[in-house]
Amino acid sequence: MKRHYLNKLLLLLLFMVPFALSAQTTVQGTVTDFGSGRALPGVSVVVPGTTIGTNTDAEGNYVITLPTSTGKLTFSFLGYTSRTYDVSPSVKVLQVQLKENVTNLNEVVVTGLATTVKRANAANAVSTINTREITGITTPQTMDAAISGKLVGANVISNSGAPGGGISMKLRGITSIFGNSQPLYVVDGIIMDNSSISAGLNAVTGASGGGSTSTQDNASNRIADLNPDDIENIEILKGASAAAIYGSLASAGVVIITTKRGSAGNTIIDLSQDVGFAKAANLLGMRTLNEERVEASFGASAVPAFIAARDAGRLIDYENELYGNTGMLYSTRLNVSGGSEKTRFFVGGLLQDEEGIVKNTGYEKKSLRFNLDHTISKRFDFSLSSNYINSIAKRGLTNNDNQGVSFGVALSSTPSFVDLFPNEAGLYPNNPFGASNFLQTRDLMTNEENTDRFLGGLTLNSYLQESEKSNTKLVIRAGLDFYNLRTRALFPRLLQFQANGNGTGGASIQGNNYNLNTNYAAFLVNNLNLADNTLFFTTTVGATRENFNQDLTLNVATQLIGTQDNLDQAGAVSVEQTQLIVRNKGFFMQEEVNWRDRIIATAGLRLDKSSNNSDVNEFNAFPKVSLALNLTNFNLWSDEKFNMVKLRAAYGEAGGFPPFGAKFTSLVASNIGGSPGLLVTTQRGNQDIKQERQKEFETGFDIGIFNNRVLFEATYYIKTVSDLILIRNTPPASGFTTQVVNAVNSRTRAWSYR
C-alpha cells in the first residue's frame, strides 16, 4: 500500500517538473555606459526581494534565471543610477544602459557595523565623497589635503603648513576639552590611529610652558600616511545619532574610508606621473620704512644702519627669503587591478617627493597596497586589505613658540636693513632684533619624523542560511595597525639662541614611538522579507574588542659637547617614557525596518566597557533610534518635478572615555641627595571619574527636483554633553594643585544646510 502511494507521488512530481521549469524565465544581455557605450564589468544584477543575483563579466554580459515567469530585475553599479526593469516570458534579451549618478542618492551609506542603506532612505545627514572628488585632476600630496573643504558638516583645519600634513577635524563642534576631540577613523574595517606625537621641540620653544612635551610643536597627524589615490570613497558619520553604534570611540564622530578594490575582467594597469611645484600664494612683502618709523620701532641707534642699507640698496625681503622657496613635487603611482569571478585584486604603489616653501623642509613617502577579494564557495568569501607605508617628514621649526626662536616669530621682529647671511667662513651673525637668526636656524637645525607603518585587515563572510524570504550571514573582522615613529630634532650649540649661555646650550632630542592597535568584531546579520516584498527587516547582533598599545620614549640631551649630537655627548640627559595600554569590549544590536522604501526605522543599542573607566567591569549603554519618511514613494502628488521629498529624525548617545591615567594619581621620579625615588605628582586622580556622555537629536528634510539634479538638505540638531571632564584647581592644603573632575553639562544647537 505504501509503495502504491509512493509511486503515485513520484509520478505527480515528475508531471509537475515541466510546469515548474516553464514558470522560470532566463534573461541575458549586456550592460553599457549610457554616455560612452563602453561595457560595464561588475554590475550587480539581482531579483528584488530575493537572494538571486549575478554580476556582469569583463565584457558587460550577464545571464540570470528568475524563479517565476514574471518579475523584476535591478541593475546597480557604483557611481551610476540604479535601474529596475519588468520581466515577462517574452523578454529573453535585455540590453541595459546605466547613466552616471549625478547626485549619489542611490549610493549606499553605513547604518551599522555591517549594514548599509540607500542614501535616499537614510535618517541621518551623511556626507560622502568619492575617488573623483578626492583626487580631482591632480592627486593631493596627503589625505588631509584631499578632504579639506569637500565634506559638508566637517570643519577641517590645517594645524601647520609643514610638508607631511597636520589637520584637526571637528564634526559638529567640539564635544570634549581634555578627552578625545578627533573623530574615529576606520579604513576597510581597520581602526586607524591618528595620534599627533610630539617630537619634543618644547624643550627649546617652551610651546606649552613648564617644560612638558606638547602637540603644539608641529607634530603631524598619522592619517596623512594614507595614499589619497588608494581611496575609493569617504563617509562621515557626524553625530551621535549616526555614530552611536560605534560606542565610546565615536564620541567625536566617525570617518569611514573604503579603499579601491579589483573587479572581474581584464587586468588594468594604470601608471601616472605628476610633476608640479609648491609656492607661497601671497607674501605680504617688506614693510615700508623711513627714518622716523625706524626710530619709533627700533630706536635711534638703528637709524644709521637703516640709512646705510637703504643707500646701498641692501634692504632685504626676509619674508621672501624664508618662505619664497619654490618646492618641486613629484608623485609616481602604479595601480594594477583585475581578476576573475572568484578572485579579484588591487595593487597600488606610490613614490612621492615634496619640497617645502622653506628650504630644508620636505616630505617623502613610499606606499604599497594589496587588496584581495576571493570567493571560496557559495557559502564563504573573504576580503583582505594590506598597506605598508614609509614616510620621512622634515618639518622645520614652526607653530607655537614662547621663546621667540621659531621661523615666523623671529621674522616678525626683524627689520629689512639687518644682514643675517653667513660670511665667507660660513659663520652667521647674531640677529640684534630677535632671539634667533632664523636663516641660521633654518640651515643648521634638524626636525625629522621617520615612520614605518603596516595596516592589515581581514573580513570573512559566511552565508549560513538562504531562502526566498530570508538570509543570514556571519561576518568576522580583524584589523591591525602597527607603526614605529622615530623623531630626531637637533639644535647645535652654535645657534644664536643656544650659544653663550642662552637656551639649553644645544639640544639633541630623539624619540622612539611604538604603536600596536588591534580590533576584532563578529556579528550576525539576518535579512527577512515579508508581505510580498513590501516589508524588510534587517537584524544585527555582534561583539567587538579593541586593544590599544603605545610605548613612547623621548630622550632630551642638552648642554651638548662641542659639535656632538649623540645623546651621551651632553652635560644633561632626561628621559621620559609613557606607556598607554587600553582594552575595550563592546556588544551591540540593531534592528532596521523598511516598508516599501516609504517608512524606514532603525533602533540600536551599544554596550561598552573599557580599562579607562573607573569601574573596568561596568558597561555603559548607548542607544540610537531613527525614522525616515520618504514621501515621494507614497504617491501623494503627480508633479514629477519633485523627485524626492524626505523627512527624517534621529536620536543617539555616545560616550567619551576619560583620558588615560585620569583615575590614578601618578608618581614621578625624584633624586634627593643622590638617592633615587618616587614622588606623588601635583595632579590628583579621581577614582570615581565617569565617561563624558553626548546626547544628540537631529531632524531635517531632503528635497530633490529636476531629476534629482538639484538637491536641498537641511538639518537641525541639539547636542548635549554631560559629565564633561575638566581639570580644576584644588586648595593648597590638599597637597595637590589640580584634579580631574566631571563638570556641568554643555549644549549646542545649530542648523546646517546645503
PDB file of N, CA, C and O in Angstrom, residues 591-632:
ATOM      1  N   GLU A 591      18.162  46.848  14.854  1.00  0.00           N
ATOM      2  CA  GLU A 591      17.055  46.385  14.028  1.00  0.00           C
ATOM      3  C   GLU A 591      16.661  47.491  13.055  1.00  0.00           C
ATOM      4  O   GLU A 591      16.426  48.631  13.456  1.00  0.00           O
ATOM      5  N   GLU A 592      16.606  47.140  11.764  1.00  0.00           N
ATOM      6  CA  GLU A 592      16.197  48.086  10.733  1.00  0.00           C
ATOM      7  C   GLU A 592      14.945  47.549  10.039  1.00  0.00           C
ATOM      8  O   GLU A 592      14.889  46.372   9.666  1.00  0.00           O
ATOM      9  N   VAL A 593      13.950  48.417   9.873  1.00  0.00           N
ATOM     10  CA  VAL A 593      12.690  48.037   9.246  1.00  0.00           C
ATOM     11  C   VAL A 593      12.444  48.972   8.063  1.00  0.00           C
ATOM     12  O   VAL A 593      12.539  50.199   8.193  1.00  0.00           O
ATOM     13  N   ASN A 594      12.128  48.378   6.912  1.00  0.00           N
ATOM     14  CA  ASN A 594      11.870  49.158   5.701  1.00  0.00           C
ATOM     15  C   ASN A 594      10.552  48.690   5.095  1.00  0.00           C
ATOM     16  O   ASN A 594      10.410  47.538   4.688  1.00  0.00           O
ATOM     17  N   TRP A 595       9.576  49.616   5.046  1.00  0.00           N
ATOM     18  CA  TRP A 595       8.291  49.312   4.420  1.00  0.00           C
ATOM     19  C   TRP A 595       8.196  50.075   3.105  1.00  0.00           C
ATOM     20  O   TRP A 595       8.009  51.278   3.065  1.00  0.00           O
ATOM     21  N   ARG A 596       8.391  49.314   2.012  1.00  0.00           N
ATOM     22  CA  ARG A 596       8.244  49.817   0.653  1.00  0.00           C
ATOM     23  C   ARG A 596       9.071  51.073   0.367  1.00  0.00           C
ATOM     24  O   ARG A 596       8.679  51.908  -0.441  1.00  0.00           O
ATOM     25  N   ASP A 597      10.203  51.224   1.018  1.00  0.00           N
ATOM     26  CA  ASP A 597      11.030  52.427   0.859  1.00  0.00           C
ATOM     27  C   ASP A 597      10.252  53.694   1.202  1.00  0.00           C
ATOM     28  O   ASP A 597      10.624  54.798   0.764  1.00  0.00           O
ATOM     29  N   ARG A 598       9.193  53.540   1.986  1.00  0.00           N
ATOM     30  CA  ARG A 598       8.394  54.691   2.398  1.00  0.00           C
ATOM     31  C   ARG A 598       8.680  55.067   3.849  1.00  0.00           C
ATOM     32  O   ARG A 598       8.876  56.238   4.158  1.00  0.00           O
ATOM     33  N   ILE A 599       8.677  54.067   4.701  1.00  0.00           N
ATOM     34  CA  ILE A 599       8.982  54.279   6.120  1.00  0.00           C
ATOM     35  C   ILE A 599      10.186  53.417   6.460  1.00  0.00           C
ATOM     36  O   ILE A 599      10.147  52.192   6.289  1.00  0.00           O
ATOM     37  N   ILE A 600      11.240  54.039   6.936  1.00  0.00           N
ATOM     38  CA  ILE A 600      12.474  53.328   7.285  1.00  0.00           C
ATOM     39  C   ILE A 600      12.808  53.679   8.724  1.00  0.00           C
ATOM     40  O   ILE A 600      13.070  54.845   9.052  1.00  0.00           O
ATOM     41  N   ALA A 601      12.779  52.689   9.593  1.00  0.00           N
ATOM     42  CA  ALA A 601      13.014  52.905  11.028  1.00  0.00           C
ATOM     43  C   ALA A 601      14.186  52.044  11.486  1.00  0.00           C
ATOM     44  O   ALA A 601      14.371  50.920  11.010  1.00  0.00           O
ATOM     45  N   THR A 602      14.969  52.587  12.417  1.00  0.00           N
ATOM     46  CA  THR A 602      16.132  51.875  12.959  1.00  0.00           C
ATOM     47  C   THR A 602      16.196  52.090  14.459  1.00  0.00           C
ATOM     48  O   THR A 602      15.958  53.201  14.946  1.00  0.00           O
ATOM     49  N   ALA A 603      16.524  51.028  15.183  1.00  0.00           N
ATOM     50  CA  ALA A 603      16.760  51.121  16.624  1.00  0.00           C
ATOM     51  C   ALA A 603      17.975  50.269  16.951  1.00  0.00           C
ATOM     52  O   ALA A 603      18.138  49.161  16.414  1.00  0.00           O
ATOM     53  N   GLY A 604      18.849  50.787  17.803  1.00  0.00           N
ATOM     54  CA  GLY A 604      20.060  50.055  18.138  1.00  0.00           C
ATOM     55  C   GLY A 604      20.526  50.348  19.542  1.00  0.00           C
ATOM     56  O   GLY A 604      20.126  51.339  20.169  1.00  0.00           O
ATOM     57  N   LEU A 605      21.377  49.486  20.062  1.00  0.00           N
ATOM     58  CA  LEU A 605      21.927  49.649  21.405  1.00  0.00           C
ATOM     59  C   LEU A 605      23.351  49.141  21.420  1.00  0.00           C
ATOM     60  O   LEU A 605      23.642  48.052  20.900  1.00  0.00           O
ATOM     61  N   ARG A 606      24.233  49.924  21.996  1.00  0.00           N
ATOM     62  CA  ARG A 606      25.647  49.559  22.142  1.00  0.00           C
ATOM     63  C   ARG A 606      25.986  49.508  23.624  1.00  0.00           C
ATOM     64  O   ARG A 606      25.627  50.424  24.387  1.00  0.00           O
ATOM     65  N   LEU A 607      26.686  48.457  24.059  1.00  0.00           N
ATOM     66  CA  LEU A 607      27.168  48.318  25.427  1.00  0.00           C
ATOM     67  C   LEU A 607      28.683  48.295  25.387  1.00  0.00           C
ATOM     68  O   LEU A 607      29.278  47.485  24.675  1.00  0.00           O
ATOM     69  N   ASP A 608      29.322  49.179  26.164  1.00  0.00           N
ATOM     70  CA  ASP A 608      30.776  49.331  26.140  1.00  0.00           C
ATOM     71  C   ASP A 608      31.359  49.230  27.545  1.00  0.00           C
ATOM     72  O   ASP A 608      30.762  49.720  28.507  1.00  0.00           O
ATOM     73  N   LYS A 609      32.532  48.651  27.626  1.00  0.00           N
ATOM     74  CA  LYS A 609      33.325  48.763  28.849  1.00  0.00           C
ATOM     75  C   LYS A 609      34.786  48.917  28.463  1.00  0.00           C
ATOM     76  O   LYS A 609      35.213  48.475  27.385  1.00  0.00           O
ATOM     77  N   SER A 610      35.561  49.562  29.341  1.00  0.00           N
ATOM     78  CA  SER A 610      36.946  49.908  28.996  1.00  0.00           C
ATOM     79  C   SER A 610      37.818  49.922  30.241  1.00  0.00           C
ATOM     80  O   SER A 610      37.338  50.189  31.352  1.00  0.00           O
ATOM     81  N   SER A 611      39.094  49.654  30.035  1.00  0.00           N
ATOM     82  CA  SER A 611      40.053  49.747  31.138  1.00  0.00           C
ATOM     83  C   SER A 611      40.266  51.184  31.579  1.00  0.00           C
ATOM     84  O   SER A 611      40.834  51.424  32.641  1.00  0.00           O
ATOM     85  N   ASN A 612      39.814  52.160  30.779  1.00  0.00           N
ATOM     86  CA  ASN A 612      39.934  53.566  31.168  1.00  0.00           C
ATOM     87  C   ASN A 612      38.799  54.010  32.088  1.00  0.00           C
ATOM     88  O   ASN A 612      38.878  55.078  32.697  1.00  0.00           O
ATOM     89  N   ASN A 613      37.708  53.223  32.164  1.00  0.00           N
ATOM     90  CA  ASN A 613      36.608  53.578  33.046  1.00  0.00           C
ATOM     91  C   ASN A 613      37.018  53.406  34.503  1.00  0.00           C
ATOM     92  O   ASN A 613      37.897  52.600  34.826  1.00  0.00           O
ATOM     93  N   SER A 614      36.354  54.134  35.391  1.00  0.00           N
ATOM     94  CA  SER A 614      36.652  53.992  36.816  1.00  0.00           C
ATOM     95  C   SER A 614      36.375  52.575  37.280  1.00  0.00           C
ATOM     96  O   SER A 614      37.119  52.008  38.079  1.00  0.00           O
ATOM     97  N   ASP A 615      35.288  51.980  36.796  1.00  0.00           N
ATOM     98  CA  ASP A 615      34.984  50.577  37.050  1.00  0.00           C
ATOM     99  C   ASP A 615      35.168  49.825  35.740  1.00  0.00           C
ATOM    100  O   ASP A 615      34.373  49.964  34.810  1.00  0.00           O
ATOM    101  N   VAL A 616      36.209  49.027  35.659  1.00  0.00           N
ATOM    102  CA  VAL A 616      36.561  48.393  34.388  1.00  0.00           C
ATOM    103  C   VAL A 616      35.552  47.340  33.969  1.00  0.00           C
ATOM    104  O   VAL A 616      35.547  46.919  32.803  1.00  0.00           O
ATOM    105  N   ASN A 617      34.679  46.884  34.873  1.00  0.00           N
ATOM    106  CA  ASN A 617      33.700  45.854  34.553  1.00  0.00           C
ATOM    107  C   ASN A 617      32.303  46.421  34.314  1.00  0.00           C
ATOM    108  O   ASN A 617      31.358  45.664  34.098  1.00  0.00           O
ATOM    109  N   GLU A 618      32.163  47.746  34.381  1.00  0.00           N
ATOM    110  CA  GLU A 618      30.857  48.361  34.196  1.00  0.00           C
ATOM    111  C   GLU A 618      30.617  48.641  32.716  1.00  0.00           C
ATOM    112  O   GLU A 618      31.450  49.227  32.026  1.00  0.00           O
ATOM    113  N   PHE A 619      29.435  48.225  32.243  1.00  0.00           N
ATOM    114  CA  PHE A 619      29.043  48.501  30.866  1.00  0.00           C
ATOM    115  C   PHE A 619      28.268  49.806  30.800  1.00  0.00           C
ATOM    116  O   PHE A 619      27.395  50.073  31.628  1.00  0.00           O
ATOM    117  N   ASN A 620      28.594  50.627  29.806  1.00  0.00           N
ATOM    118  CA  ASN A 620      27.840  51.845  29.526  1.00  0.00           C
ATOM    119  C   ASN A 620      26.982  51.602  28.295  1.00  0.00           C
ATOM    120  O   ASN A 620      27.456  51.061  27.280  1.00  0.00           O
ATOM    121  N   ALA A 621      25.713  52.009  28.365  1.00  0.00           N
ATOM    122  CA  ALA A 621      24.761  51.760  27.285  1.00  0.00           C
ATOM    123  C   ALA A 621      24.562  53.015  26.456  1.00  0.00           C
ATOM    124  O   ALA A 621      24.396  54.118  26.997  1.00  0.00           O
ATOM    125  N   PHE A 622      24.559  52.849  25.121  1.00  0.00           N
ATOM    126  CA  PHE A 622      24.372  53.963  24.194  1.00  0.00           C
ATOM    127  C   PHE A 622      23.305  53.578  23.171  1.00  0.00           C
ATOM    128  O   PHE A 622      23.563  52.789  22.257  1.00  0.00           O
ATOM    129  N   PRO A 623      22.086  54.126  23.309  1.00  0.00           N
ATOM    130  CA  PRO A 623      21.001  53.788  22.382  1.00  0.00           C
ATOM    131  C   PRO A 623      20.966  54.708  21.168  1.00  0.00           C
ATOM    132  O   PRO A 623      21.542  55.796  21.166  1.00  0.00           O
ATOM    133  N   LYS A 624      20.264  54.280  20.147  1.00  0.00           N
ATOM    134  CA  LYS A 624      20.008  55.107  18.968  1.00  0.00           C
ATOM    135  C   LYS A 624      18.666  54.700  18.359  1.00  0.00           C
ATOM    136  O   LYS A 624      18.299  53.516  18.352  1.00  0.00           O
ATOM    137  N   VAL A 625      17.920  55.663  17.861  1.00  0.00           N
ATOM    138  CA  VAL A 625      16.678  55.413  17.119  1.00  0.00           C
ATOM    139  C   VAL A 625      16.605  56.431  15.989  1.00  0.00           C
ATOM    140  O   VAL A 625      17.096  57.559  16.123  1.00  0.00           O
ATOM    141  N   SER A 626      16.007  56.040  14.885  1.00  0.00           N
ATOM    142  CA  SER A 626      15.865  56.965  13.757  1.00  0.00           C
ATOM    143  C   SER A 626      14.645  56.582  12.940  1.00  0.00           C
ATOM    144  O   SER A 626      14.202  55.425  12.945  1.00  0.00           O
ATOM    145  N   LEU A 627      14.116  57.571  12.242  1.00  0.00           N
ATOM    146  CA  LEU A 627      12.939  57.361  11.405  1.00  0.00           C
ATOM    147  C   LEU A 627      13.039  58.251  10.176  1.00  0.00           C
ATOM    148  O   LEU A 627      13.326  59.446  10.280  1.00  0.00           O
ATOM    149  N   ALA A 628      12.805  57.668   9.004  1.00  0.00           N
ATOM    150  CA  ALA A 628      12.794  58.418   7.749  1.00  0.00           C
ATOM    151  C   ALA A 628      11.485  58.145   7.031  1.00  0.00           C
ATOM    152  O   ALA A 628      11.049  56.991   6.912  1.00  0.00           O
ATOM    153  N   LEU A 629      10.840  59.209   6.557  1.00  0.00           N
ATOM    154  CA  LEU A 629       9.618  59.105   5.767  1.00  0.00           C
ATOM    155  C   LEU A 629       9.920  59.614   4.362  1.00  0.00           C
ATOM    156  O   LEU A 629      10.135  60.811   4.154  1.00  0.00           O
ATOM    157  N   ASN A 630       9.965  58.694   3.417  1.00  0.00           N
ATOM    158  CA  ASN A 630      10.237  59.063   2.028  1.00  0.00           C
ATOM    159  C   ASN A 630       8.898  59.335   1.354  1.00  0.00           C
ATOM    160  O   ASN A 630       8.255  58.447   0.793  1.00  0.00           O
ATOM    161  N   LEU A 631       8.453  60.602   1.428  1.00  0.00           N
ATOM    162  CA  LEU A 631       7.112  60.957   0.965  1.00  0.00           C
ATOM    163  C   LEU A 631       6.932  60.743  -0.528  1.00  0.00           C
ATOM    164  O   LEU A 631       5.813  60.538  -1.005  1.00  0.00           O
ATOM    165  N   THR A 632       8.013  60.780  -1.265  1.00  0.00           N
ATOM    166  CA  THR A 632       7.931  60.600  -2.716  1.00  0.00           C
ATOM    167  C   THR A 632       7.305  59.254  -3.063  1.00  0.00           C
ATOM    168  O   THR A 632       6.530  59.148  -4.025  1.00  0.00           O
TER     169      THR A 632
END
